[in-house]
Short mmCIF file of C-alpha atoms in Angstrom, two decimals:
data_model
loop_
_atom_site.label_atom_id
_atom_site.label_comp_id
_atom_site.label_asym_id
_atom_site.label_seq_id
_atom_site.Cartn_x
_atom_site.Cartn_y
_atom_site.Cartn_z
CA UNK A 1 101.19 71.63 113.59
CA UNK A 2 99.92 72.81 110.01
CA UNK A 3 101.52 75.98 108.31
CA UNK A 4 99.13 78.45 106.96
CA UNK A 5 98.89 80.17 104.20
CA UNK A 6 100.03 83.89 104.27
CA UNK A 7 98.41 85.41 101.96
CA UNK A 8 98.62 89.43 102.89
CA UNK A 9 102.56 90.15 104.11
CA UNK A 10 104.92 92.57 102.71
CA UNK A 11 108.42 91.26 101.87
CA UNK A 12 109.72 88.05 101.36
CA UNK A 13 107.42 84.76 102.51
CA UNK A 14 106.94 81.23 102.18
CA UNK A 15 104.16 79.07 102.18
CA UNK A 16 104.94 75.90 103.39
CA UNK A 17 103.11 72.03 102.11
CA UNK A 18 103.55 69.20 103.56
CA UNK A 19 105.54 66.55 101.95
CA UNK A 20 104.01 62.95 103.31
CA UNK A 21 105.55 62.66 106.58
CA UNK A 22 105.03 65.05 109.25
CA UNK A 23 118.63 84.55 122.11
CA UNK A 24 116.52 90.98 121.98
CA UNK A 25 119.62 88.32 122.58
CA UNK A 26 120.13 85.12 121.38
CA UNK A 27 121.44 84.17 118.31
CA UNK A 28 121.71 80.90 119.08
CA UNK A 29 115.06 68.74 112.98
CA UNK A 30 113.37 66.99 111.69
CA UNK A 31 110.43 66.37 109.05
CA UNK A 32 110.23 66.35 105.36
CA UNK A 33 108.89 69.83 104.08
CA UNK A 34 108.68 71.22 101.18
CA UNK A 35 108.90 74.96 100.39
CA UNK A 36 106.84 76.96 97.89
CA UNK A 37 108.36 80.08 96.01
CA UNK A 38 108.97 82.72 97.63
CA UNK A 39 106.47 85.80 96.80
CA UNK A 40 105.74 89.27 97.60
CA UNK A 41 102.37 90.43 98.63
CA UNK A 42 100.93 94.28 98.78
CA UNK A 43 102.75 97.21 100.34
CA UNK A 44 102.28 99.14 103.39
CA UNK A 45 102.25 95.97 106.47
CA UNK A 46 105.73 97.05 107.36
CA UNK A 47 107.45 100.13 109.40
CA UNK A 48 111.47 100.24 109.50
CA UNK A 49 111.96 101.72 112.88
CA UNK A 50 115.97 103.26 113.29
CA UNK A 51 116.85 105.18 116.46
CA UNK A 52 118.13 108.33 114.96
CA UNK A 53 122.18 108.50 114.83
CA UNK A 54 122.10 105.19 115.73
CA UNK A 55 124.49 102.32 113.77
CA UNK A 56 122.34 99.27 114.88
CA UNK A 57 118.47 99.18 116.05
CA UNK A 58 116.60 96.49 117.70
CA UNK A 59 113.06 95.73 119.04
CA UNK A 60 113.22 93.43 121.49
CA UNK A 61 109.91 93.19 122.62
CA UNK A 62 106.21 94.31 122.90
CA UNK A 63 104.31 96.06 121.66
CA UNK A 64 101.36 96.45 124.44
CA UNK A 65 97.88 96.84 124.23
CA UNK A 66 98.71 100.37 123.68
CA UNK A 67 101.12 100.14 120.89
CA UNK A 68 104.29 100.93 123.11
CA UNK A 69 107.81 99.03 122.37
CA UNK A 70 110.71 98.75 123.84
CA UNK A 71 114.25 97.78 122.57
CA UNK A 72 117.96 98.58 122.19
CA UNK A 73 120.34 101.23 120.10
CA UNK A 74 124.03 101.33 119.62
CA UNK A 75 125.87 104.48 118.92
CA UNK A 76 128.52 105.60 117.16
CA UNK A 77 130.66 104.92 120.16
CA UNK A 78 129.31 101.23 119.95
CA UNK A 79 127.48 101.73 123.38
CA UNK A 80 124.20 100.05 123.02
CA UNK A 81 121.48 101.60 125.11
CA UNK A 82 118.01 100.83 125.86
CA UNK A 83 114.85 102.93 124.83
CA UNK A 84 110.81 102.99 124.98
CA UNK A 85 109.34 103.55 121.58
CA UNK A 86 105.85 105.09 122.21
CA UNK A 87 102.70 104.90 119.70
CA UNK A 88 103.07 108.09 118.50
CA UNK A 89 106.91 107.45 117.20
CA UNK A 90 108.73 109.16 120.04
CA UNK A 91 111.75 107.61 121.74
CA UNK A 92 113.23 107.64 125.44
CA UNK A 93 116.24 106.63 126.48
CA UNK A 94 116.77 104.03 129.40
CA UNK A 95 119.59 102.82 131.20
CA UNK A 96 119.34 101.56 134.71
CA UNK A 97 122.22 103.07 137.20
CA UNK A 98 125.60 102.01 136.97
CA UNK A 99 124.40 100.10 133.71
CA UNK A 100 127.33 99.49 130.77
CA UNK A 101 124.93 98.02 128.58
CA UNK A 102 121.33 97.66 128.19
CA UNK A 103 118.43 95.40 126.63
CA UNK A 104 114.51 96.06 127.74
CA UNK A 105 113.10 92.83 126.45
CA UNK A 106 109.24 93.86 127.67
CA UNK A 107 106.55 96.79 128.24
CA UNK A 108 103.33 95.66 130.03
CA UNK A 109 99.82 97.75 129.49
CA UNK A 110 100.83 100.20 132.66
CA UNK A 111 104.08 100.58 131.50
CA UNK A 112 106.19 98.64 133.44
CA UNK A 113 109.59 97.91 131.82
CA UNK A 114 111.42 94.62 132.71
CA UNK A 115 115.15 93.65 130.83
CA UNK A 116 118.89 92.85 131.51
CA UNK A 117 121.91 95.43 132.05
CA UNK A 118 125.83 94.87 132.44
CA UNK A 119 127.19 96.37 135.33
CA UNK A 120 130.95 97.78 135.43
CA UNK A 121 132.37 94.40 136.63
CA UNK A 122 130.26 92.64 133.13
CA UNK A 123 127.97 91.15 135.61
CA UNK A 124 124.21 90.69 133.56
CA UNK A 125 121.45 91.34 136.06
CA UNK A 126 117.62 91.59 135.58
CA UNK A 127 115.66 94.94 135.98
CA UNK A 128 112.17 96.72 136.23
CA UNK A 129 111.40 99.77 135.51
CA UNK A 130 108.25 101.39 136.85
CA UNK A 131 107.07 104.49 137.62
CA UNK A 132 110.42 105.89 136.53
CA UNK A 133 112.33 103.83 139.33
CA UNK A 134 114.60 100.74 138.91
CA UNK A 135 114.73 98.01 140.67
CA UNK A 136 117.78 95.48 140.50
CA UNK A 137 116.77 91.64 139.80
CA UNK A 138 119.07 88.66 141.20
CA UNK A 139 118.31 85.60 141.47
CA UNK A 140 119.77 83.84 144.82
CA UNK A 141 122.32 81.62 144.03
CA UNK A 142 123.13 82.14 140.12
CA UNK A 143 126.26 83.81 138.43
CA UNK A 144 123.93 86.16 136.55
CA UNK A 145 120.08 86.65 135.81
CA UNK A 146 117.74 88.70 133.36
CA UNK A 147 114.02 88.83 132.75
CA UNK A 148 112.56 89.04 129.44
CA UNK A 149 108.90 89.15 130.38
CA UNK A 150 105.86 89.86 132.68
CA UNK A 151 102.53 89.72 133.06
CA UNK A 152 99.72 92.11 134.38
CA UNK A 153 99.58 90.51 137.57
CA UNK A 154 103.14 91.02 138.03
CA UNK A 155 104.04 87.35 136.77
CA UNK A 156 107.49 87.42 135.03
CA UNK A 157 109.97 85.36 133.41
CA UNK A 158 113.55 85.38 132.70
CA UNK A 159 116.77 83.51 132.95
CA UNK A 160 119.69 82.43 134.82
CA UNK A 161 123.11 82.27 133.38
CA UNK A 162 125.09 79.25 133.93
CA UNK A 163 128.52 79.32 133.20
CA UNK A 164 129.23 82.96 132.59
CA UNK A 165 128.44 86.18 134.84
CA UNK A 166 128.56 88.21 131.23
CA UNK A 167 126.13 85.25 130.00
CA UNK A 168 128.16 85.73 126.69
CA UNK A 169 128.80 81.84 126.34
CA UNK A 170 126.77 79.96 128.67
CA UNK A 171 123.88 77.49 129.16
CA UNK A 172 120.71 79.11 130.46
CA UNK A 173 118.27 77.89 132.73
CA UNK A 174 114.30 79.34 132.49
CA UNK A 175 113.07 80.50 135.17
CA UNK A 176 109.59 81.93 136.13
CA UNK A 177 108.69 84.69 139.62
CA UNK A 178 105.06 84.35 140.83
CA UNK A 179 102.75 87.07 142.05
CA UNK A 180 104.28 86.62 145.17
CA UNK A 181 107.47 86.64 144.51
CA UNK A 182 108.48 83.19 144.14
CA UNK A 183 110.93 82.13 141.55
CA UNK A 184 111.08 78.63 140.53
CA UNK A 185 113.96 77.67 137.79
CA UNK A 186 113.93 74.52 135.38
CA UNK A 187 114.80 73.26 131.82
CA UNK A 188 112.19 71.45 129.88
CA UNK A 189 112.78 67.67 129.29
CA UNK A 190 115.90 67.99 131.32
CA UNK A 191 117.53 70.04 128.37
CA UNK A 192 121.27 71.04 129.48
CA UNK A 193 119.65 74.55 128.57
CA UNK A 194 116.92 76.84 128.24
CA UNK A 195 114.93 80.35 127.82
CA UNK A 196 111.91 81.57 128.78
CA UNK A 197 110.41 84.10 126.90
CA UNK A 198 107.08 86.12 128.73
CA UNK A 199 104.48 85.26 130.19
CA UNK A 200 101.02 86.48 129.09
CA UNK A 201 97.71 87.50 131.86
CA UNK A 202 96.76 83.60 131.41
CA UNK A 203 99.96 82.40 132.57
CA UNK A 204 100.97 80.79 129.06
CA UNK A 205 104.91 80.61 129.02
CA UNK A 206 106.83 80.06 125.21
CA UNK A 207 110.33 79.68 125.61
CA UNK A 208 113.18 77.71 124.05
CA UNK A 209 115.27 74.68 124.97
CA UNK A 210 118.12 73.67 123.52
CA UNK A 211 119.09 69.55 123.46
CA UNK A 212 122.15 67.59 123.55
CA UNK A 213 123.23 68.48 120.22
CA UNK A 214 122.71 72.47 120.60
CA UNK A 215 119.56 71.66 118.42
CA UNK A 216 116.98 75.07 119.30
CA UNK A 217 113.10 74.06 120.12
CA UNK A 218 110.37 76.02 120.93
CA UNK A 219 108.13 75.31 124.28
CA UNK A 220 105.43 76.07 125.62
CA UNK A 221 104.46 75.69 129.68
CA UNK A 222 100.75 76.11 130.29
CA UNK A 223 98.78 74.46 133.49
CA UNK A 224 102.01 73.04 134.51
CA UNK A 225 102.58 70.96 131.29
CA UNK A 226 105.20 71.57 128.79
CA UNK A 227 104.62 70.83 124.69
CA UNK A 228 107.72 71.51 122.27
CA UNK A 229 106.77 72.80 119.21
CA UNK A 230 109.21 72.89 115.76
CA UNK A 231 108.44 75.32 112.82
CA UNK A 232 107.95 72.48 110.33
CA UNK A 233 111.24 71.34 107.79
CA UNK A 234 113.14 74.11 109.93
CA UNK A 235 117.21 73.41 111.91
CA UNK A 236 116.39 75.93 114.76
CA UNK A 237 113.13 77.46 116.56
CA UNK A 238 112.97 80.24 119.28
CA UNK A 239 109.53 81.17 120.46
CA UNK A 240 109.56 84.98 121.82
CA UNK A 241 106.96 86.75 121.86
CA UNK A 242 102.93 85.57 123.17
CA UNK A 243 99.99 87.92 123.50
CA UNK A 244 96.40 87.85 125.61
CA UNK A 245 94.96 84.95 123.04
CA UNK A 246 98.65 82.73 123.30
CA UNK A 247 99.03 83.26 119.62
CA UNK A 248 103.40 83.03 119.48
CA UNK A 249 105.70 84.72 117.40
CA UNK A 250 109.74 83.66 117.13
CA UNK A 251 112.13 83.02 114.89
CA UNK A 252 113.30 79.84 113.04
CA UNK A 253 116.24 78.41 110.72
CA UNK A 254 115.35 77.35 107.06
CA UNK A 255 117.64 74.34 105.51
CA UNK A 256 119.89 76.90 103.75
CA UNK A 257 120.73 78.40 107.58
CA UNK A 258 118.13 81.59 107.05
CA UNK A 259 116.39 82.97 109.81
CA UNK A 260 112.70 84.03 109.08
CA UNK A 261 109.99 85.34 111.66
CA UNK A 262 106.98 83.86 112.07
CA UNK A 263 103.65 83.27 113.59
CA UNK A 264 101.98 80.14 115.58
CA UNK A 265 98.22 80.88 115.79
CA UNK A 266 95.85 77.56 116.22
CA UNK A 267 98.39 75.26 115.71
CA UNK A 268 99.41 77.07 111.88
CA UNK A 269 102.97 78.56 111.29
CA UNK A 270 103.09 81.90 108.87
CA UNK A 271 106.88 82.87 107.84
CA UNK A 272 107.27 85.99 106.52
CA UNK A 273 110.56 88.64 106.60
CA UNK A 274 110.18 92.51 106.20
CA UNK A 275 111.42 94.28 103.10
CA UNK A 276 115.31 93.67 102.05
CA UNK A 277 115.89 91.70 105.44
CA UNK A 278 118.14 88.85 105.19
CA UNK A 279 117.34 87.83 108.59
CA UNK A 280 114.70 88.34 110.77
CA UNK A 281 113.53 88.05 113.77
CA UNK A 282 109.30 88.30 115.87
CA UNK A 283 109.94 89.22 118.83
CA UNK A 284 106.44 90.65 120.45
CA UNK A 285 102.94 90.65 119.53
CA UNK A 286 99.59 91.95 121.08
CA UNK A 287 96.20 91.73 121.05
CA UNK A 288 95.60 93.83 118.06
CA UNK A 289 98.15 91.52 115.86
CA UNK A 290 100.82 94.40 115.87
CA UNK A 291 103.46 92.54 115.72
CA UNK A 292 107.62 93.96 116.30
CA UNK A 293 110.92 93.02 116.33
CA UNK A 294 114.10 93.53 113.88
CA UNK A 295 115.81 92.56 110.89
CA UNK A 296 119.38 92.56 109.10
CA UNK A 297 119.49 93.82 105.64
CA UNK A 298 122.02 93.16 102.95
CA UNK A 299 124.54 95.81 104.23
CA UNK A 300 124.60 93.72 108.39
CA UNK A 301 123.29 96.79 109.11
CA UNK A 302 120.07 96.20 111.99
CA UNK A 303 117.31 97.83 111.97
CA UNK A 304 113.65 97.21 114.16
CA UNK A 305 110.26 96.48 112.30
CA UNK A 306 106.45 96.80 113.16
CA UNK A 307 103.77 94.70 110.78
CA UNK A 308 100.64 95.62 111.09
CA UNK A 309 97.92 93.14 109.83
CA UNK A 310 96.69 93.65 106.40
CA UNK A 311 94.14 96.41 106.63
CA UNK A 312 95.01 97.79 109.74
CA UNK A 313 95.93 101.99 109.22
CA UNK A 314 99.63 101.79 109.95
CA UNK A 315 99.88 104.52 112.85
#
């Protein structure tokens, strides 16, 4: 994999050369790289997006083809809710029934909402949302399950929790539901766990596994066959988000422990953070290179972020 350039980002990046030899949820080695200095480039790629009242914001996933997102608020009360953050700016509240504690981790084009919810007993179970009715997702036979993506076709993705019903501290395994309903669970290169991430309309699947050592690494399962992919000189790679053209965006761990977003299109890795973050995180991108998810700033306070590709009209 090569890194390229990014030349037009707001906020803190690095462009990385090589140097001769070549979890909204988780917060969960390699080569010799070297790292440039970091730089800023012009204004206006980046939107802060804060649920109003709200102590903490994240967005966990999207945005579709129409610019929709989804993600997750806590209040004052520390009760984190879900929402739907529309084009226009305008946010709705969502919480499946009996729910303590919600995360929508995807919005497909016809607005179809899939995520994970506590229930009273801390129980973590998958949901959809469609058409303004919920639907509870188990999988047979596991302590606890959520989904974190689907497809037009009705594909999805998600995972089952090991060790743990709360799937607080647990192994994972991936897991994957076909058109008909099938679900078939694994862990790539018999990892001990793993994540999968979505699922775009050509059945691409990025996810993460994590080895022996807790080590993070990205994957990607596509015509059956899974490649691992690194973001190069980095301690820690989760891929999260993939759109119609499988370009990826995640998150990764520099050698000082920093987490940066970035982008995997054609085999090149962009980093790049929004404004004042001191960690960040992609989690969703679409066909129109909108890209969200959310950052920390200096204060731990979390807040979600849209880029926009240079010379797009920020909406």
């Amino acid at each position: 994999m090569q890194v390229a350039n990014a030349a037009c980002i707001v906020g803190t990046q690095e462009d990385v050369s090589v140097n001769n030899t070549t979890f909204r949820f988780l917060l969960l080695t390699t080569t010799a790289f070297a790292f440039a200095t970091s730089s800023l480039a012009p204004a206006q790629t980046f939107k802060t997006i804060d649920f109003p009242g709200a102590t903490a914001t994240t967005i966990a996933g999207g945005p579709n083809n129409q610019g929709d997102s989804v993600g997750q608020e806590t209040n004052t009360a520390g009760v984190s809710h879900g929402f739907i953050l529309s084009a226009n700016g305008n946010f709705k509240v969502i919480d499946p029934p009996g729910s303590t504690w919600t995360l929508p981790n995807y919005i497909v084009d016809d607005g179809t909402v899939v995520g994970q919810y506590l229930d009273s007993n801390q129980v973590t179970h998958g949901f959809i949302l469609s058409q303004g009715h919920y639907t509870k997702f188990d999988v047979p036979g596991a302590l606890a399950a959520g989904l974190s993506g689907r497809n037009i076709y009705g594909e999805m993705t998600g995972f089952t929790c090991i060790n743990e019903a709360n799937c607080e501290n647990t192994n994972y395994a991936s897991f994957t539901v076909s058109r008909d309903g099938k679900i078939t669970q694994f862990n790539p290169f018999d990892a001990p766990s793993s994540f999968a991430s979505n699922v775009n309309a050509r059945g691409v699947i990025p996810g993460t596994y994590f080895d022996s050592s807790g080590t993070a690494h990205g994957y990607v399962l596509a015509g059956g066959q899974f490649t691992e992919n690194n973001f190069p000189g980095g301690t820690f790679t989760f891929n999260g988000g993939i759109n119609a053209q499988g370009d990826i965006v995640g998150y990764y761990a520099d050698t000082a422990g920093v987490f940066h977003s970035f982008l995997l299109r054609d085999g090149h890795y962009t980093s790049f953070d929004p404004p004042g973050a001191i960690f960040s995180d992609a989690a969703g991108i679409n066909s129109s290179d909108e890209i969200v998810g959310f950052y920390i700033d200096s204060n731990d306070v979390s807040h979600g972020y849209i880029r926009w590709p240079c010379g797009k009209k920020m909406k």
